[in-house]
């Protein structure tokens, strides 16, 4: 099972050749995917050779092969993690039953919606990032962008496989629709709001990989617990790819912070813009924005949908099987925050409807590592995560104005101060002015430090993308 068949048109480890109907459906979809990739994938680099990793087996040891590939020739395929023998539904009303190998009829519509919603984010992020290659800060970063992009493309394949294999005609229609929606399109937008925002620059890209892919990780981890076994196996392998995306985000911001600190020390000023850096205050405003937009992706704090997904055995909690409780949660409660007039207070709520709350990760560890860099430079400034109620569009805090430190403020105060809290037009114009491509091997844009090491043991000045 671990071995992947690369001899067939669609690489896979699901014995695709044994299911002619499915094979035909996917072979019919493949050219449409490639057409989408050429239209909406990385702009301007389709013919270039990129040093990419490709999955060769799905076990933990050495699943990746590295080599130069032109992106349209990347071997996108269908890779599922190893099945767990005797796996059961581990939570909800069906707890203790054997895990489902087919879609349970009563939950068919709900499950399809969950898969489509996850699947829609994958091509959306490729669309959002398609112009970034033209302003890359280095070949190393350019390669990382493309690695993330091809893997998001593969995640789309993963969801389309489930739709085509298990949902018949409806599934095939959804697979087509996933290639027809477009990020930010007024008529045919992507499903979730954050995936219709622009990713106009590399600071936004790194923030997106840090905050939004982290949401993605928690969503995938909770789908990996699903009682529907093919979804679980699919998401378990996707998680191994997702880890690299968060690495790109976290280290990208760390390198920007590091460069800011170097310039601060060298020139004895916080205002490093004069020297072509990105000042910590601007980084903080971008952080505030991306953190709040990503929190919205977790959904409403109190959600009957989340409760229903759980009770039905479709979507669990992060690390469900490691938790020591009854995995039914009918009696349990959970502490949630809510608004009491002007104050943010906590109260107990039924655990089932509070499931979105538990999934929320506070991202604190990554921020602590950035602050470690600042501290090592002897600088007395800290980056902070904004309060969870800050700048929210979904959930109970969407109706109030809240400062990054969690004070409910009036509209007038918000109007007067939001320029200190969120990226301004001037910030955006400044960041845009820095977006000048640097493509000589081993060279980096002035606003970002080189990475500590290269990819797959290669030196930092390796030719990660062959542009010539
Ligand atoms: Fe993904
Ligand atoms: Fe990702």
Coordinates of N, CA and C and ligand atoms in Angstrom, one line a residue, residues 118 122 151-152 155 213 220 238 242 245, ligand 1:
X118 N -13.7 22.0 2.1 CA -12.2 21.8 2.3 C -11.6 21.9 0.9
X122 N -8.3 24.8 -1.5 CA -7.0 24.4 -2.1 C -6.7 25.1 -3.4
X151 N 1.4 21.5 -4.0 CA 0.8 20.7 -3.0 C -0.6 21.0 -2.7
X152 N -0.9 22.3 -2.8 CA -2.4 22.7 -2.7 C -3.1 22.1 -3.9
X155 N -3.8 18.7 -3.0 CA -4.9 18.6 -2.0 C -6.3 18.7 -2.8
X213 N -2.9 28.6 6.9 CA -2.6 27.1 6.8 C -2.7 26.5 8.1
X220 N -8.0 19.9 8.8 CA -7.6 18.5 8.3 C -7.5 17.5 9.4
X238 N -2.4 14.4 3.8 CA -2.4 15.8 3.5 C -1.7 16.6 4.6
X242 N 1.1 19.6 4.8 CA 0.7 20.9 5.4 C 1.8 21.4 6.3
X245 N 4.0 23.9 4.7 CA 3.4 25.2 4.4 C 3.5 26.1 5.7
Ligands
LIG1 FE1 -4.0 22.4 1.4

